[in-house]
Tab-separated table of C-alpha atoms in Angstrom:
chain	number	residue	atom	x	y	z
A	1	MET	CA	1.153	25.811	90.780
A	2	ARG	CA	-2.497	26.216	92.015
A	3	LEU	CA	-4.186	27.277	94.921
A	4	ALA	CA	-7.385	25.487	95.950
A	5	GLU	CA	-9.916	27.243	98.251
A	6	ARG	CA	-13.075	25.603	99.613
A	7	ASN	CA	-16.147	27.407	98.656
A	8	ASP	CA	-18.877	26.895	101.385
A	9	ALA	CA	-21.626	28.211	99.207
A	10	THR	CA	-21.288	25.868	96.370
A	11	GLY	CA	-19.499	22.997	98.284
A	12	LEU	CA	-16.822	22.886	95.918
A	13	TRP	CA	-13.210	23.726	95.532
A	14	ASP	CA	-12.159	26.879	93.914
A	15	PHE	CA	-8.810	26.737	92.147
A	16	THR	CA	-6.458	29.814	91.249
A	17	ASP	CA	-3.624	29.417	89.069
A	18	LEU	CA	-0.563	31.227	90.874
A	19	ALA	CA	2.145	30.954	88.272
A	20	ASP	CA	3.198	29.093	85.345
A	21	PRO	CA	5.633	26.068	85.633
A	22	LEU	CA	9.271	27.016	85.089
A	23	PRO	CA	10.620	26.102	81.638
A	24	ALA	CA	13.076	23.316	81.580
A	25	GLU	CA	16.621	24.026	80.976
A	26	PRO	CA	17.750	23.115	77.360
A	27	PRO	CA	19.817	20.326	77.486
A	28	VAL	CA	23.571	20.889	76.069
A	29	PRO	CA	25.973	18.440	74.778
A	30	ARG	CA	28.744	17.442	77.110
A	31	ARG	CA	32.034	15.614	76.696
A	32	ALA	CA	33.300	12.498	78.728
A	33	ASP	CA	35.719	9.579	78.411
A	34	PHE	CA	35.082	5.833	79.639
A	35	ILE	CA	37.108	4.058	82.352
A	36	HIS	CA	39.919	1.723	81.439
A	37	LEU	CA	40.124	-1.881	83.165
A	38	ASN	CA	44.064	-1.712	83.613
A	39	GLY	CA	44.055	-4.969	85.654
A	40	VAL	CA	41.793	-7.037	83.371
A	41	LYS	CA	43.624	-9.245	80.759
A	42	HIS	CA	40.791	-9.755	78.336
A	43	ALA	CA	40.855	-7.076	75.594
A	44	ALA	CA	37.078	-7.738	74.901
A	45	ALA	CA	36.046	-6.623	78.274
A	46	ASN	CA	37.917	-3.434	78.176
A	47	ASP	CA	36.149	-2.554	74.968
A	48	ILE	CA	32.695	-3.799	75.957
A	49	VAL	CA	32.820	-0.801	78.475
A	50	ARG	CA	32.110	1.574	75.953
A	51	SER	CA	28.762	0.095	75.158
A	52	PHE	CA	27.301	-0.045	78.801
A	53	VAL	CA	25.319	3.080	80.111
A	54	ARG	CA	23.871	3.262	83.521
A	55	VAL	CA	19.809	3.915	83.567
A	56	SER	CA	17.639	5.012	86.410
A	57	CYS	CA	13.756	4.943	86.151
A	58	THR	CA	11.358	6.774	88.330
A	59	MET	CA	7.745	5.744	88.113
A	60	PRO	CA	5.139	8.386	89.400
A	61	VAL	CA	2.416	5.908	89.456
A	62	ARG	CA	2.474	2.439	90.108
A	63	LEU	CA	0.981	0.371	87.374
A	64	ASP	CA	0.554	-3.238	86.182
A	65	GLY	CA	1.383	-4.448	89.947
A	66	PHE	CA	4.946	-3.295	89.736
A	67	PRO	CA	6.189	-2.949	93.470
A	68	GLN	CA	8.702	-0.341	93.115
A	69	ALA	CA	8.881	3.301	92.219
A	70	ARG	CA	12.370	3.642	91.548
A	71	THR	CA	14.962	1.391	89.705
A	72	HIS	CA	18.328	1.281	88.274
A	73	GLY	CA	20.647	-0.901	86.265
A	74	PHE	CA	22.874	-1.004	83.223
A	75	GLY	CA	21.945	-1.081	79.482
A	76	LEU	CA	23.665	-2.307	76.422
A	77	VAL	CA	24.080	0.052	73.552
A	78	ILE	CA	23.073	-1.454	70.464
A	79	ASP	CA	23.164	1.435	68.076
A	80	ALA	CA	25.327	4.495	69.064
A	81	GLU	CA	24.213	6.713	66.200
A	82	LYS	CA	20.595	6.349	66.871
A	83	GLY	CA	21.031	6.250	70.830
A	84	LEU	CA	19.220	2.650	71.301
A	85	VAL	CA	19.731	0.954	74.526
A	86	ILE	CA	18.357	-2.463	75.637
A	87	ILE	CA	17.833	-3.057	79.410
A	88	SER	CA	15.791	-5.488	81.565
A	89	ARG	CA	12.042	-4.973	81.890
A	90	ALA	CA	12.564	-5.498	85.540
A	91	ILE	CA	14.261	-1.994	85.340
A	92	ILE	CA	11.692	-0.237	83.002
A	93	PRO	CA	8.311	-2.124	83.262
A	94	PHE	CA	6.132	0.190	81.576
A	95	ASP	CA	6.519	3.520	79.827
A	96	LEU	CA	4.773	5.848	82.241
A	97	CYS	CA	8.129	6.701	83.823
A	98	ASP	CA	11.111	9.170	83.744
A	99	ILE	CA	14.273	7.882	82.307
A	100	ASN	CA	17.764	9.205	83.202
A	101	ILE	CA	20.890	7.427	81.333
A	102	THR	CA	24.311	8.309	82.403
A	103	VAL	CA	26.975	7.928	79.846
A	104	ALA	CA	30.640	7.310	81.027
A	105	ASP	CA	29.460	7.903	84.578
A	106	SER	CA	29.436	11.655	83.640
A	107	ILE	CA	26.704	12.823	81.275
A	108	ILE	CA	23.095	12.551	82.140
A	109	VAL	CA	20.744	12.524	79.325
A	110	ARG	CA	16.907	11.877	79.065
A	111	GLY	CA	15.516	8.533	77.638
A	112	LYS	CA	12.296	7.494	76.455
A	113	VAL	CA	10.696	4.021	75.770
A	114	VAL	CA	10.736	2.581	72.222
A	115	PHE	CA	9.523	-0.842	72.609
A	116	MET	CA	8.707	-3.581	75.211
A	117	HIS	CA	8.920	-7.111	74.538
A	118	PRO	CA	5.788	-8.992	76.037
A	119	LEU	CA	7.423	-12.207	77.053
A	120	GLN	CA	11.341	-12.064	77.186
A	121	ASN	CA	12.021	-9.517	79.621
A	122	TYR	CA	13.671	-6.767	77.695
A	123	THR	CA	12.950	-2.923	76.920
A	124	VAL	CA	14.597	-0.849	74.504
A	125	ILE	CA	14.909	2.913	75.384
A	126	GLN	CA	16.403	5.656	73.341
A	127	TYR	CA	18.394	8.866	74.031
A	128	ASP	CA	19.462	11.754	71.908
A	129	PRO	CA	23.037	11.088	70.803
A	130	SER	CA	23.876	14.464	69.837
A	131	LEU	CA	23.982	15.306	73.417
A	132	VAL	CA	26.849	12.758	73.999
A	133	GLN	CA	30.360	13.631	73.012
A	134	ALA	CA	32.027	10.371	74.344
A	135	PRO	CA	33.327	7.434	72.374
A	136	VAL	CA	30.158	5.509	72.777
A	137	LYS	CA	30.271	1.980	70.756
A	138	SER	CA	27.293	-0.131	69.532
A	139	ALA	CA	27.603	-3.647	70.913
A	140	LYS	CA	28.144	-6.373	68.247
A	141	LEU	CA	25.467	-9.153	68.750
A	142	SER	CA	25.993	-12.696	68.123
A	143	THR	CA	23.781	-14.586	65.368
A	144	GLU	CA	24.646	-18.021	66.931
A	145	TYR	CA	23.056	-19.666	69.687
A	146	MET	CA	25.359	-20.574	72.982
A	147	GLN	CA	25.837	-24.040	73.612
A	148	GLN	CA	26.040	-25.996	77.000
A	149	GLY	CA	29.734	-26.381	78.063
A	150	ALA	CA	31.142	-23.438	76.075
A	151	GLY	CA	33.440	-20.902	77.429
A	152	THR	CA	32.538	-17.398	77.825
A	153	LEU	CA	33.427	-14.089	79.390
A	154	PHE	CA	31.141	-12.824	82.134
A	155	VAL	CA	31.004	-9.058	82.434
A	156	GLY	CA	28.519	-7.685	84.844
A	157	PHE	CA	27.564	-4.737	87.225
A	158	ASN	CA	26.980	-5.428	90.956
A	159	GLN	CA	24.796	-3.596	93.214
A	160	ASN	CA	27.699	-0.801	93.630
A	161	PHE	CA	27.490	-0.160	89.994
A	162	ARG	CA	30.859	-1.643	89.761
A	163	ILE	CA	32.134	-3.791	86.910
A	164	ALA	CA	33.313	-7.324	87.329
A	165	VAL	CA	34.833	-9.599	84.661
A	166	THR	CA	35.572	-13.375	84.919
A	167	ALA	CA	36.208	-16.300	82.523
A	168	THR	CA	33.349	-19.151	82.989
A	169	THR	CA	31.476	-21.853	81.441
A	170	VAL	CA	27.872	-22.189	80.455
A	171	THR	CA	26.476	-24.779	82.625
A	172	ASP	CA	22.913	-25.044	81.427
A	173	ILE	CA	20.324	-23.772	78.747
A	174	THR	CA	16.818	-24.576	79.796
A	175	THR	CA	13.480	-23.282	79.047
A	176	VAL	CA	11.992	-21.374	81.822
A	177	ALA	CA	8.932	-19.230	83.049
A	178	ILE	CA	9.480	-17.134	85.971
A	179	PRO	CA	6.964	-17.836	88.691
A	180	PRO	CA	4.087	-15.726	89.171
A	181	ASN	CA	3.131	-13.436	91.892
A	182	ALA	CA	-0.193	-14.442	93.249
A	183	ALA	CA	-1.025	-11.609	95.700
A	184	ALA	CA	-0.564	-8.848	92.874
A	185	PRO	CA	0.150	-10.120	89.382
A	186	ARG	CA	2.710	-8.424	87.558
A	187	TYR	CA	4.992	-8.557	84.497
A	188	ARG	CA	6.988	-11.801	84.289
A	189	ALA	CA	8.896	-13.513	81.320
A	190	ILE	CA	7.693	-16.953	80.087
A	191	ASN	CA	8.705	-19.265	77.394
A	192	LEU	CA	12.080	-18.474	76.932
A	193	ASP	CA	15.487	-20.249	77.086
A	194	ALA	CA	17.703	-19.070	80.223
A	195	ILE	CA	21.346	-19.344	80.471
A	196	THR	CA	23.300	-20.063	83.525
A	197	VAL	CA	26.968	-20.041	83.974
A	198	ASP	CA	29.476	-21.387	86.608
A	199	THR	CA	30.382	-18.365	88.477
A	200	GLY	CA	29.507	-16.777	91.779
A	201	LEU	CA	29.178	-13.372	90.133
A	202	SER	CA	26.175	-14.492	88.281
A	203	THR	CA	24.065	-13.860	91.733
A	204	GLN	CA	25.873	-10.721	92.350
A	205	CYS	CA	25.384	-8.948	89.049
A	206	THR	CA	22.072	-7.817	87.682
A	207	SER	CA	23.163	-6.431	84.388
A	208	GLY	CA	25.678	-7.511	81.977
A	209	VAL	CA	26.567	-9.847	79.069
A	210	LEU	CA	28.369	-12.993	78.005
A	211	LEU	CA	31.110	-12.116	75.552
A	212	GLY	CA	32.916	-14.342	73.205
A	213	GLU	CA	36.829	-13.720	72.949
A	214	ASP	CA	36.163	-11.714	69.593
A	215	GLY	CA	34.240	-9.324	71.733
A	216	VAL	CA	30.972	-10.355	70.229
A	217	VAL	CA	27.917	-10.239	72.836
A	218	GLU	CA	26.631	-13.863	73.021
A	219	ALA	CA	24.109	-13.090	75.523
A	220	LEU	CA	22.388	-10.379	77.735
A	221	TRP	CA	22.671	-10.803	81.452
A	222	LEU	CA	19.214	-9.530	82.979
A	223	ASN	CA	17.551	-9.485	86.197
A	224	TYR	CA	14.027	-10.853	86.325
A	225	LEU	CA	11.373	-9.944	88.674
A	226	GLY	CA	9.968	-12.979	90.382
A	227	GLU	CA	7.426	-13.688	93.189
A	228	ARG	CA	7.074	-12.141	96.647
A	229	THR	CA	7.939	-14.762	99.447
A	230	GLU	CA	5.473	-15.280	102.262
A	231	SER	CA	7.953	-15.783	104.894
A	232	SER	CA	9.802	-12.896	104.345
A	233	HIS	CA	7.627	-10.664	102.144
A	234	LYS	CA	10.561	-9.881	99.953
A	235	ASP	CA	10.575	-9.921	96.044
A	236	VAL	CA	12.631	-12.763	94.444
A	237	GLU	CA	14.867	-11.697	91.686
A	238	TYR	CA	16.252	-14.239	89.167
A	239	HIS	CA	19.511	-13.538	87.345
A	240	LEU	CA	19.872	-15.237	83.897
A	241	GLY	CA	21.223	-14.820	80.480
A	242	LEU	CA	19.340	-14.245	77.256
A	243	ALA	CA	20.835	-15.402	73.884
A	244	THR	CA	21.160	-12.604	71.463
A	245	PRO	CA	20.089	-14.390	68.292
A	246	SER	CA	16.426	-14.174	69.813
A	247	LEU	CA	16.844	-10.370	69.998
A	248	LEU	CA	17.676	-9.715	66.325
A	249	PRO	CA	14.624	-9.827	64.239
A	250	VAL	CA	13.132	-7.084	66.568
A	251	LEU	CA	16.094	-5.195	66.961
A	252	SER	CA	16.689	-4.941	63.194
A	253	GLN	CA	13.201	-3.552	62.976
A	254	ILE	CA	13.863	-0.782	65.548
A	255	GLN	CA	17.283	0.118	64.085
A	256	SER	CA	15.368	0.658	60.753
A	257	GLY	CA	13.189	3.156	62.246
A	258	ALA	CA	10.000	0.783	62.472
A	259	ILE	CA	8.181	-0.092	65.935
A	260	PRO	CA	7.624	-3.693	65.725
A	261	LYS	CA	4.015	-4.599	66.080
A	262	LEU	CA	4.345	-8.311	67.542
A	263	ARG	CA	1.447	-10.954	67.824
A	264	ILE	CA	1.754	-13.603	70.352
A	265	LEU	CA	0.121	-16.922	71.340
A	266	ASP	CA	-1.606	-15.977	74.658
A	267	MET	CA	-0.518	-19.267	76.467
A	268	GLU	CA	2.198	-20.404	78.754
A	269	THR	CA	4.167	-23.534	78.139
A	270	TYR	CA	6.522	-25.916	79.762
A	271	VAL	CA	8.785	-28.435	78.390
A	272	ILE	CA	8.088	-32.285	78.899
A	273	GLN	CA	10.537	-35.115	78.100
A	274	MET	CA	10.035	-38.047	75.588
A	275	SER	CA	9.137	-40.630	78.561
A	276	GLN	CA	6.289	-38.329	79.485
A	277	ALA	CA	5.130	-37.500	76.074
A	278	ARG	CA	4.790	-41.197	75.229
A	279	VAL	CA	2.551	-41.947	78.062
A	280	MET	CA	0.419	-38.934	76.734
A	281	GLY	CA	-0.114	-40.346	73.358
A	282	VAL	CA	2.777	-39.059	71.215
A	283	SER	CA	3.461	-41.506	68.757
A	284	GLU	CA	6.992	-43.168	68.312
A	285	GLU	CA	7.169	-41.740	64.896
A	286	TRP	CA	7.151	-38.049	66.188
A	287	ILE	CA	9.400	-39.144	69.280
A	288	ARG	CA	12.027	-40.040	66.460
A	289	LYS	CA	11.510	-36.710	64.732
A	290	VAL	CA	12.190	-34.921	67.832
A	291	ALA	CA	15.272	-36.748	68.419
A	292	ILE	CA	16.721	-35.918	65.029
A	293	ALA	CA	15.587	-32.360	65.097
A	294	ASN	CA	16.971	-31.455	68.409
A	295	PRO	CA	19.686	-33.648	69.324
A	296	ALA	CA	20.788	-31.879	72.395
A	297	ARG	CA	17.443	-31.657	74.002
A	298	HIS	CA	14.850	-34.158	73.335
A	299	GLU	CA	11.407	-32.160	74.259
A	300	LEU	CA	8.280	-31.233	73.288
A	301	PHE	CA	6.080	-28.148	74.695
A	302	MET	CA	2.891	-28.714	76.651
A	303	VAL	CA	0.427	-25.808	77.424
A	304	ARG	CA	0.403	-25.121	80.905
A	305	LYS	CA	-2.033	-22.035	80.926
A	306	VAL	CA	-4.319	-20.361	78.549
A	307	ASP	CA	-4.772	-16.551	79.095
A	308	CYS	CA	-8.089	-15.524	79.700
A	309	ALA	CA	-10.031	-13.290	77.057
A	310	SER	CA	-11.667	-9.990	77.611
A	311	PRO	CA	-15.047	-9.839	78.671
A	312	SER	CA	-16.057	-8.182	75.284
A	313	SER	CA	-14.185	-10.669	73.310
A	314	THR	CA	-16.168	-13.094	71.269
A	315	ASP	CA	-12.940	-15.232	70.052
A	316	THR	CA	-12.783	-18.843	71.349
A	317	ARG	CA	-9.824	-20.410	72.782
A	318	PRO	CA	-8.879	-23.638	70.694
A	319	LEU	CA	-5.905	-24.328	72.807
A	320	GLU	CA	-6.595	-26.397	76.228
A	321	GLU	CA	-4.169	-26.873	79.304
A	322	GLY	CA	-2.525	-30.100	78.785
A	323	ASP	CA	-2.289	-30.203	74.879
A	324	ILE	CA	1.235	-30.980	73.602
A	325	ILE	CA	2.132	-29.110	70.533
A	326	LEU	CA	3.975	-30.973	67.756
A	327	THR	CA	4.188	-28.585	64.851
A	328	LEU	CA	3.192	-24.842	63.806
A	329	ASN	CA	2.793	-24.226	60.221
A	330	ASP	CA	3.830	-27.783	59.657
A	331	LYS	CA	7.377	-27.150	61.253
A	332	LEU	CA	8.304	-29.357	64.408
A	333	VAL	CA	8.370	-27.261	67.507
A	334	THR	CA	11.355	-28.637	69.830
A	335	ARG	CA	12.889	-25.179	70.741
A	336	VAL	CA	11.696	-21.806	72.060
A	337	SER	CA	12.898	-20.067	68.955
A	338	ASP	CA	10.227	-22.496	66.850
A	339	PHE	CA	7.635	-20.105	68.473
A	340	ASP	CA	9.008	-16.948	66.733
A	341	ALA	CA	6.443	-17.898	63.746
A	342	MET	CA	3.830	-16.339	65.787
A	343	TYR	CA	5.268	-12.756	65.683
A	344	ASP	CA	4.144	-11.858	62.189
A	345	GLN	CA	1.162	-14.108	61.693
A	346	GLU	CA	-2.353	-13.422	62.530
A	347	SER	CA	-3.076	-17.194	62.808
A	348	LEU	CA	-1.061	-20.398	63.108
A	349	ASP	CA	-2.021	-24.050	61.930
A	350	ALA	CA	-1.040	-26.336	64.625
A	351	LEU	CA	-0.900	-30.024	65.067
A	352	ILE	CA	-1.246	-31.176	68.677
A	353	VAL	CA	-2.104	-34.056	70.789
A	354	ARG	CA	-5.193	-34.022	73.083
A	355	ASN	CA	-6.266	-36.685	75.175
A	356	GLY	CA	-3.934	-39.314	73.367
A	357	GLU	CA	-5.272	-38.276	70.084
A	358	GLU	CA	-3.578	-35.985	67.306
A	359	MET	CA	-5.683	-33.457	65.848
A	360	LYS	CA	-5.299	-30.054	63.688
A	361	ILE	CA	-6.589	-26.760	64.973
A	362	GLN	CA	-6.280	-22.972	64.029
A	363	ILE	CA	-4.661	-20.583	66.518
A	364	LYS	CA	-5.218	-17.072	66.635
A	365	THR	CA	-2.344	-14.767	67.921
A	366	VAL	CA	-3.312	-11.650	69.739
A	367	PRO	CA	-1.533	-8.097	69.042
A	368	THR	CA	0.935	-7.297	71.626
A	369	GLU	CA	-0.241	-3.360	71.597
A	370	ASP	CA	-3.470	-4.632	73.369
A	371	LEU	CA	-1.731	-5.934	76.336
A	372	GLU	CA	0.157	-2.856	77.315
A	373	THR	CA	-1.334	-0.234	79.867
A	374	ASP	CA	-2.160	3.094	77.890
A	375	ARG	CA	-4.643	4.673	80.334
A	376	ALA	CA	-5.050	4.951	84.075
A	377	LEU	CA	-7.532	6.837	86.287
A	378	ILE	CA	-6.681	7.868	89.923
A	379	PHE	CA	-10.094	8.054	91.863
A	380	CYS	CA	-10.379	8.236	95.450
A	381	GLY	CA	-6.724	7.337	96.037
A	382	ALA	CA	-7.240	3.909	93.841
A	383	VAL	CA	-5.309	3.568	90.639
A	384	LEU	CA	-7.664	2.074	88.076
A	385	GLN	CA	-6.712	0.502	84.568
A	386	LYS	CA	-7.520	-2.170	82.422
A	387	PRO	CA	-6.413	-5.902	83.364
A	388	HIS	CA	-2.680	-6.099	82.121
A	389	HIS	CA	-1.286	-9.022	80.554
A	390	ALA	CA	-0.184	-10.833	83.949
A	391	VAL	CA	-3.730	-10.781	85.364
A	392	ARG	CA	-4.952	-12.291	82.145
A	393	GLN	CA	-2.248	-15.034	82.472
A	394	GLN	CA	-3.114	-15.873	86.054
A	395	ILE	CA	-6.841	-16.028	85.795
A	396	SER	CA	-9.381	-18.152	83.996
A	397	LYS	CA	-12.122	-15.896	83.626
A	398	LEU	CA	-12.152	-11.913	83.405
A	399	HIS	CA	-15.235	-10.435	84.926
A	400	SER	CA	-14.592	-6.880	84.412
A	401	ASP	CA	-12.269	-4.551	82.183
A	402	VAL	CA	-11.761	-2.346	85.459
A	403	TYR	CA	-8.830	-3.334	87.836
A	404	VAL	CA	-7.547	-1.672	90.902
A	405	SER	CA	-3.664	-1.688	90.314
A	406	ALA	CA	-2.774	0.290	93.381
A	407	ARG	CA	-3.458	2.918	95.874
A	408	VAL	CA	-2.005	6.140	96.081
């Protein structure tokens, strides 16, 4: 605690330290047990309860355009021995925050951010497992992608922190991009396959999983922060499933003790059907190849928007809006998972269709650590930072490396 006194002689404030901060109480291990779902007939649902923890996040400074100071939700324990938890990035949007993790509705421990995915809307956090004397169980993640029409078990948590369970069916799996917020750009998920299910609980539950009968987690159920409506001035929140196979390459690195250094293509895409692709100049040969490679969904990806570069960057942008991507490193691209080659490559050889003509280009990837905010300055009530990823996604030219993110 400090005392500030105005010095009329110098025109400055003189500060005096009154006392040192009180030391934090050392954490102690505590014991607890999880609840039992006596009325639920699905054994897999009873078992997965031990893999959920409640997470609350408090942000002292609003960065990256995020509109809230406090959030809460449920995370899934992916490694009980290491204390690793995966949770929606709509709950933990950046790492300048205080995280409390509640285990079995009883034990509260501190958490820290380990990894934030730049595109797929999830964050990996960690707690000290030595402080938790409870039968926490690591969730087993499926290595197979879900199929439309498949049966699954929906296990979610509603806004009252109560668990809800029902058997349901996968209604659709489609490539989506969460709509941008025009007034204040903020993190949003793009270029991902979203799963929807045939149950009303899907709109009531912000966190959860889709389970197989064997107890294997087939998809995470996450909340996605969307745009703010002009009529109600409220933020739209989407509830969608994310298949677990797309998580495994990153999670395996984290479990081995490494922090993934991903690289991405700085662009946003959307899918087009073969009728539109044919009109835009895609040959009949490529259309046949798409039908063979992806019998369930005949589609290609078109570039919707290319992120703007930093004012100090000299890199050119070989991709243009409207380009149709045929191959990356000689592999046909008909699924979102086909873009995973970008994560560990500094550049990719691409075959595209532009203005009705096929051409080969080389595309450089960008390191994701450059997209996260690691420094902020509060000056005269304004929070200043570098333009974050969402800003670069929504404008065509970046005029400055100084961005006013919020006010205090």
